[in-house]
Short mmCIF file of C-alpha atoms and ligand atoms in Angstrom, two decimals:
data_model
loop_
_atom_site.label_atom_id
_atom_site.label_comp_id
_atom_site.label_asym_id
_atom_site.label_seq_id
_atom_site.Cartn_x
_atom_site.Cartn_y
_atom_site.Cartn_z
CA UNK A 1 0.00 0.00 0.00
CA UNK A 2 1.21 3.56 -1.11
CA UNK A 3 0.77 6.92 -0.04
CA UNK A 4 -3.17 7.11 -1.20
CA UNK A 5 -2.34 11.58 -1.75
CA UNK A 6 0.35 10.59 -4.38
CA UNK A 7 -2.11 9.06 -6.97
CA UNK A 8 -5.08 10.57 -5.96
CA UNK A 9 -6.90 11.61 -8.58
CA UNK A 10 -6.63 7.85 -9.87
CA UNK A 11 -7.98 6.54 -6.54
CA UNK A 12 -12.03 5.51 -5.89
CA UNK A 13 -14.15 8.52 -5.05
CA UNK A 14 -15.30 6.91 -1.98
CA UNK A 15 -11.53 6.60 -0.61
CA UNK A 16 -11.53 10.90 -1.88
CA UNK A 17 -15.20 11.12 -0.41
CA UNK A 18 -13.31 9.43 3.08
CA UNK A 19 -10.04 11.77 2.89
CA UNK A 20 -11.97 14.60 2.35
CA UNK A 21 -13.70 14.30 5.72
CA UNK A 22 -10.24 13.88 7.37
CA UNK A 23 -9.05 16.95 5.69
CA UNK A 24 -11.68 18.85 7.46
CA UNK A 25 -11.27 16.66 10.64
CA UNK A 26 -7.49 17.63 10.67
CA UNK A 27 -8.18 21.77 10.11
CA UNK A 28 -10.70 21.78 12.55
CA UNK A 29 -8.12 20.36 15.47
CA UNK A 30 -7.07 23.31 17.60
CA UNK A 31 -4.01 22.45 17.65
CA UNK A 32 -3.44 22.35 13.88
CA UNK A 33 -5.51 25.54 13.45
CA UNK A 34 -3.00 27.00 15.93
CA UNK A 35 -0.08 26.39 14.16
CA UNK A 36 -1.60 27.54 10.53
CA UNK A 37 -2.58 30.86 12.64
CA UNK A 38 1.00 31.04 13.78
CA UNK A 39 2.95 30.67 10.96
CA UNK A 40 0.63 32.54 8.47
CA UNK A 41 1.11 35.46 11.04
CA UNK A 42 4.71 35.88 10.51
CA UNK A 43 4.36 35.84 6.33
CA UNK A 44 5.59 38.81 5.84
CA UNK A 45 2.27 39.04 2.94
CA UNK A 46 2.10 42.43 0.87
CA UNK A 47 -0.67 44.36 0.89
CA UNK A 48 -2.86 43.16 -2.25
CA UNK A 49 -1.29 39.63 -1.88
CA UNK A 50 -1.76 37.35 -4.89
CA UNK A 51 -1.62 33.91 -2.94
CA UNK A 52 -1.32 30.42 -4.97
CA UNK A 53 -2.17 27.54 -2.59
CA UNK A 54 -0.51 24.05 -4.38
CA UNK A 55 -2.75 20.72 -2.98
CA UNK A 56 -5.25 22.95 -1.94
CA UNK A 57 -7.46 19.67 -0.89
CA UNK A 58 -10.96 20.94 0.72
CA UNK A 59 -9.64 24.45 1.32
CA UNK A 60 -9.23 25.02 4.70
CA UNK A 61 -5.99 26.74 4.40
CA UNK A 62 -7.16 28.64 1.16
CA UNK A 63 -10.17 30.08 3.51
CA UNK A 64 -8.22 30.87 6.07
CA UNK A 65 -5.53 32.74 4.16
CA UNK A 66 -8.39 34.67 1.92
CA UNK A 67 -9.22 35.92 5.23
CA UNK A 68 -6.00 37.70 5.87
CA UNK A 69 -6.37 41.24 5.60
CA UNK A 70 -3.28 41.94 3.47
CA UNK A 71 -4.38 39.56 0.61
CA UNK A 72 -7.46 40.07 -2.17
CA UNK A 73 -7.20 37.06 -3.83
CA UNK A 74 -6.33 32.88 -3.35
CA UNK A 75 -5.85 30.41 -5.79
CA UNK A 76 -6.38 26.66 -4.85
CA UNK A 77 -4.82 24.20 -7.12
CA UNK A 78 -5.22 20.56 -6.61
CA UNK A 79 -6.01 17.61 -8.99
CA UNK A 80 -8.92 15.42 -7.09
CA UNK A 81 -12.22 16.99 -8.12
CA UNK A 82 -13.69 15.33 -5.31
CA UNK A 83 -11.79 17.34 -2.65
CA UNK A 84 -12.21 20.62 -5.62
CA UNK A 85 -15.97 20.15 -5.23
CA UNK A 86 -15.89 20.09 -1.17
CA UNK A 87 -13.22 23.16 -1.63
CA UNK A 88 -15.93 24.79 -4.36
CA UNK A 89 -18.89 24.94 -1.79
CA UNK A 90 -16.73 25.47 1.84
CA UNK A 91 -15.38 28.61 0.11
CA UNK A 92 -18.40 29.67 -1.82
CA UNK A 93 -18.85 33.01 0.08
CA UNK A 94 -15.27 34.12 0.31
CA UNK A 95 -14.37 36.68 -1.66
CA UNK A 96 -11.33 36.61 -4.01
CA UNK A 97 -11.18 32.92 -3.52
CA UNK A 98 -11.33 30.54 -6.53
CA UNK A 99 -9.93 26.78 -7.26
CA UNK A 100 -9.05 24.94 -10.03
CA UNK A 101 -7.98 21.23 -11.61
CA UNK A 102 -4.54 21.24 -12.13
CA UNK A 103 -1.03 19.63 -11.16
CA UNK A 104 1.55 21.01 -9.07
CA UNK A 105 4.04 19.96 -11.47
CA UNK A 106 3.06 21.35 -14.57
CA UNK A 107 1.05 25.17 -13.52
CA UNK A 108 -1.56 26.56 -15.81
CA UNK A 109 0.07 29.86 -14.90
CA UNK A 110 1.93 32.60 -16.34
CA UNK A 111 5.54 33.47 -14.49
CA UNK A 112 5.80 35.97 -12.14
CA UNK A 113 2.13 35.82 -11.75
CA UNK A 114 2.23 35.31 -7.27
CA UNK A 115 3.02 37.39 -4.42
CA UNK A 116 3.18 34.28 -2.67
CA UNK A 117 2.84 30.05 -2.66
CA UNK A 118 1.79 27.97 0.13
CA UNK A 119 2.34 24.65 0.61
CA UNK A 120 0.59 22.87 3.58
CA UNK A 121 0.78 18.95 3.96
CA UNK A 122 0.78 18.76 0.07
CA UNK A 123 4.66 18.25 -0.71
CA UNK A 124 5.50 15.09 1.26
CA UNK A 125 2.67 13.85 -1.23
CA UNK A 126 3.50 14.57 -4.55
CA UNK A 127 6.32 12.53 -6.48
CA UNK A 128 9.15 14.89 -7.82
CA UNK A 129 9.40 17.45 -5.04
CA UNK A 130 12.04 19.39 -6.74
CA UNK A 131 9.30 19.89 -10.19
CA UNK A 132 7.05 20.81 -7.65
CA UNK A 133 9.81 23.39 -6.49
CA UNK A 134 10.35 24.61 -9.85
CA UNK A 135 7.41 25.61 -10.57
CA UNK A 136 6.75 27.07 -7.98
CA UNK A 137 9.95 29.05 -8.64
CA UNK A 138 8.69 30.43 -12.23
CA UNK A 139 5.28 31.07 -10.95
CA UNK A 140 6.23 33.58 -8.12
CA UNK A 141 7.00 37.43 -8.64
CA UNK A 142 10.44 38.29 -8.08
CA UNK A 143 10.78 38.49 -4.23
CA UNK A 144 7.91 36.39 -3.88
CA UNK A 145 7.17 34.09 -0.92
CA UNK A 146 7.31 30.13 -0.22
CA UNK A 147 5.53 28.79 2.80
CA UNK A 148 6.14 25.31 2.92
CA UNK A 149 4.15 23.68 6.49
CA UNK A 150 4.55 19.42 6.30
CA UNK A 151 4.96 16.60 8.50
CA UNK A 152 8.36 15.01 9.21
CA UNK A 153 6.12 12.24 9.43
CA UNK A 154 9.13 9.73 10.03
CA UNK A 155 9.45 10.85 13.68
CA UNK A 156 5.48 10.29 14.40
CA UNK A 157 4.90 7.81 17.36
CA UNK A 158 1.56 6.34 19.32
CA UNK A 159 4.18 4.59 21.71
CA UNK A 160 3.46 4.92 26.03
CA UNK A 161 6.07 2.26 26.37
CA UNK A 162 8.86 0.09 25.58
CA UNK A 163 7.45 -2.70 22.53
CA UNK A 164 4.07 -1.23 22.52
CA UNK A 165 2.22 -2.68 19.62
CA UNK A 166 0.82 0.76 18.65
CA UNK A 167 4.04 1.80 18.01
CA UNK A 168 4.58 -0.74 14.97
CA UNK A 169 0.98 0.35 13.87
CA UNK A 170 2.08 4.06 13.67
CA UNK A 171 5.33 3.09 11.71
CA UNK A 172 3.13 0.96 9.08
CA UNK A 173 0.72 4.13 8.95
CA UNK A 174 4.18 6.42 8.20
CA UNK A 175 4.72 4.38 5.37
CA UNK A 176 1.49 4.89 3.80
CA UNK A 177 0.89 8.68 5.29
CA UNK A 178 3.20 10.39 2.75
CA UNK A 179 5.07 9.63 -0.44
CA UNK A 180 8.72 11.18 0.87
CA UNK A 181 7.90 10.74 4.98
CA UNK A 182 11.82 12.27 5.51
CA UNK A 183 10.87 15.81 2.83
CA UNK A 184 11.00 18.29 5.93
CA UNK A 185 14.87 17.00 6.28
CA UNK A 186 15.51 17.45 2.40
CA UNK A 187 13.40 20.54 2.51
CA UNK A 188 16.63 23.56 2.77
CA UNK A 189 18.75 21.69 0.09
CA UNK A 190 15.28 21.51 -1.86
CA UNK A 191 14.59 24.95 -1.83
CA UNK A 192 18.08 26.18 -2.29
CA UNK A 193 18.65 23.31 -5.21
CA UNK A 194 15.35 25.61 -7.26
CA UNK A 195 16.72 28.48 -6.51
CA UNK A 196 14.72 30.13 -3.44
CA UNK A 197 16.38 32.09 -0.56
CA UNK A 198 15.55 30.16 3.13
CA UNK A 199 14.38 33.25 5.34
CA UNK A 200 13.14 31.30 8.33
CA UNK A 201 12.77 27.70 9.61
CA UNK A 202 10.73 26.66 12.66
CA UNK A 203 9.21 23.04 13.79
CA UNK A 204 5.77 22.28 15.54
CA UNK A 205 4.71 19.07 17.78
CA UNK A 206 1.27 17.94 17.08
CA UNK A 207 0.22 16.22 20.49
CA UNK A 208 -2.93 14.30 21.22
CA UNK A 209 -3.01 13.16 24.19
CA UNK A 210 -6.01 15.35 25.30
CA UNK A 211 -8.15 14.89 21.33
CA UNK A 212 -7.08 11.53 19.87
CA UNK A 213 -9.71 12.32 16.57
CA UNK A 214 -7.22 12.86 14.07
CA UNK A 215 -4.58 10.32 15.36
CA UNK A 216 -6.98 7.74 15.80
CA UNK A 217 -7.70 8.33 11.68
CA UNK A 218 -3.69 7.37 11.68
CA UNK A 219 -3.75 4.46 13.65
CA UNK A 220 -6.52 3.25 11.40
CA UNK A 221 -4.53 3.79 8.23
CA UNK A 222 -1.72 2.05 10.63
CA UNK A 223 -3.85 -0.98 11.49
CA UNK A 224 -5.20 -1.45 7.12
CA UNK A 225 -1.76 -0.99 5.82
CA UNK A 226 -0.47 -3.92 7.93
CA UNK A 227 -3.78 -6.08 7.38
CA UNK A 228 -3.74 -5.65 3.59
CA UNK A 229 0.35 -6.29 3.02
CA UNK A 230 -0.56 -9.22 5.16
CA UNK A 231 1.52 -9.03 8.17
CA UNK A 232 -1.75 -8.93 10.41
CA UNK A 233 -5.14 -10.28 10.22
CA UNK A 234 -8.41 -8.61 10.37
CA UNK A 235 -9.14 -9.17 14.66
CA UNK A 236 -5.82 -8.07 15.58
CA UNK A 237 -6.09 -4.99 13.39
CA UNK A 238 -9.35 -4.63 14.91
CA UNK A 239 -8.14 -5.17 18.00
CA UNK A 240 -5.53 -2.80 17.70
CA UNK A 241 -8.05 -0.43 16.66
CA UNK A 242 -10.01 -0.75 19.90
CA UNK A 243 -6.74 -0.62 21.69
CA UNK A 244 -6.63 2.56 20.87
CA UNK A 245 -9.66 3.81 21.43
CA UNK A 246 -9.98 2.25 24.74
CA UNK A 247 -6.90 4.83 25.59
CA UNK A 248 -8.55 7.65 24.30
CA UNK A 249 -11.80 6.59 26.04
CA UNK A 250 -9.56 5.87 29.47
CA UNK A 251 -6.78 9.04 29.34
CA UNK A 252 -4.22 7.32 28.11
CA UNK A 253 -3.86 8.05 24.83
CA UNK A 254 -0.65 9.37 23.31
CA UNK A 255 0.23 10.64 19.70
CA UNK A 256 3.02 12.52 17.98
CA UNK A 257 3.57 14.17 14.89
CA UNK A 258 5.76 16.74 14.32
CA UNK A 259 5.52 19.16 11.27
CA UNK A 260 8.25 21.62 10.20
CA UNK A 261 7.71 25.12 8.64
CA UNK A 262 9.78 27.19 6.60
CA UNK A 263 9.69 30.64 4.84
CA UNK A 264 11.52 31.03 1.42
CA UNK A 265 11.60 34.04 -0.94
CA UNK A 266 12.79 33.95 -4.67
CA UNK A 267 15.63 36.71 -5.14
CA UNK A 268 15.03 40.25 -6.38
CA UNK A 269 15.41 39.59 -10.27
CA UNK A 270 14.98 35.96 -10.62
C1 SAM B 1 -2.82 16.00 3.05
S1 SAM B 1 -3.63 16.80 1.75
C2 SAM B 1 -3.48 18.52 2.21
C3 SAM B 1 -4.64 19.35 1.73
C4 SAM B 1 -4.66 20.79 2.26
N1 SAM B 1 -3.46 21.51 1.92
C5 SAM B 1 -4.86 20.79 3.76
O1 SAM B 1 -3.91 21.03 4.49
O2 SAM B 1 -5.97 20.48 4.19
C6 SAM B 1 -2.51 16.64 0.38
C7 SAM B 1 -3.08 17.27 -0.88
O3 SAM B 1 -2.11 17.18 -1.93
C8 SAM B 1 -2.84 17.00 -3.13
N2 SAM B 1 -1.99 16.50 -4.22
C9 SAM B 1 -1.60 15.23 -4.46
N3 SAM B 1 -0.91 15.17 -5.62
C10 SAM B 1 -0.86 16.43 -6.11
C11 SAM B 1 -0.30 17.01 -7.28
N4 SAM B 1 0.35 16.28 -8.18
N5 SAM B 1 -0.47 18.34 -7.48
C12 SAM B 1 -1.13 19.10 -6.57
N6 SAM B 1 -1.68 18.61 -5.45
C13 SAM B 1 -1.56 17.29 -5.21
C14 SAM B 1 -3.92 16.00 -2.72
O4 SAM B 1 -4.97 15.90 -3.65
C15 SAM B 1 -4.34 16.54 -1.38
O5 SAM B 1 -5.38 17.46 -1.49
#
């Protein structure tokens, strides 16, 4: 089993129909709406902004950045119309805010044509990060902004002890969770390697020990992957499942994922 993200278009609507209520899951966590609110605060955005946002999925970072006061108008790209049509309606009433069918490594855009490019959890998904790069490097105004925000999902863990089974579950789930689960260490040489200057670089630590929601969605993912290659049957990946609920339901959950976040700029005449 792959990274689902990487070939998604491809993939059965029900599995989009399923990711796309995850997606919304996920941006409605306060702890990941606290970190988008925390790093799209220090973007130094200029008034008027022209934002592109690349794997755009339902468009919760889309919305949240067309609410910004500095920026008038948002662009989300991505190439499942499933998650286009949930992004279509959520964002119906924003202003300035549009979306449209296309692939992050081939833009339907002119160069020069963005203040600014976000990337949020979309990277570690898409094969070829450096294309991904590069066009994002002919598609943003001299001076122009990269915000790249994904998970060094290698390091994520649902261990509370030495040998815990959870723990394997979580590293099966890493496997299938992104496409490149070690991008946020490549990231600097990435961005350097297509040409962008690295202005800032910070990390984040997703924790859910108090909301296990989201994290249980992983351990799910966790307990499938390692039923379908076979290593598990189906009533110890259900059990596993319950495991972890049980925690949750009991206090002693634990999860771990931690993202890293960094600000780029393209130089002045690039
Ligand atoms: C984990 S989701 C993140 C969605 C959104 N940025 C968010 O944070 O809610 C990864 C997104 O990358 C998109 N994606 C996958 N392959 C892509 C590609 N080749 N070009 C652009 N986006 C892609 C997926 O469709 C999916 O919406």
């Amino acid at each position: 089993m792959e990274d689902v993200y990487a070939t998604i278009a491809q993939s059965d609507p029900t599995v989009q129909e399923r990711i796309a209520g995850i997606l919304e899951l996920r941006a409605s966590d306060p702890q990941q709406e606290e970190f988008l609110d925390s790093y799209l605060k220090s973007v130094p955005f200029p008034d008027g902004a022209k934002v592109l946002e690349i794997g755009c999925g339902t468009g919760p970072v889309s919305r949240a950045v067309s609410r910004l006061g500095q920026v008038s108008e948002v662009v989300g790209i991505d190439p499942s119309p499933v998650l286009l049509d949930h992004a279509l309606a959520l964002g119906a009433e924003y202003p300035g805010l549009s979306h449209l069918l296309a692939d992050a490594r081939e833009l339907p855009f002119e160069e020069h044509a963005f203040d600014a490019i976000i990337l949020h959890t979309s990277l570690c998904h898409i094969p070829g990060a450096d294309r991904v790069l590069a066009e994002a490097f002919r598609v943003a105004k001299p001076e122009g902004l990269l915000v790249v925000f994904d998970g060094d999902y290698a390091a994520t863990s649902l261990a509370i002890d030495d040998n815990d089974p959870l723990e394997a579950v979580a590293r099966a789930a890493v496997k299938v969770m992104a496409y490149d689960r070690w991008l946020v260490r490549k990231l600097p040489g990435l961005l350097l390697q297509a040409g962008f200057e690295v202005v800032r670089s910070r990390a984040f630590a997703y924790s859910a020990a108090c909301d296990a929601a989201y994290m249980l969605t992983i351990l799910d993912r966790g307990a499938d992957a390692l039923e379908a290659a076979g290593v598990i049957g189906a009533n110890l990946a259900a059990a596993l499942k319950e495991e972890g609920r049980e925690r949750a339901d009991n206090g002693k959950f634990f999860g771990l994922i931690s993202y890293g976040n960094m600000l780029a700029r393209k130089p002045q005449g690039a």
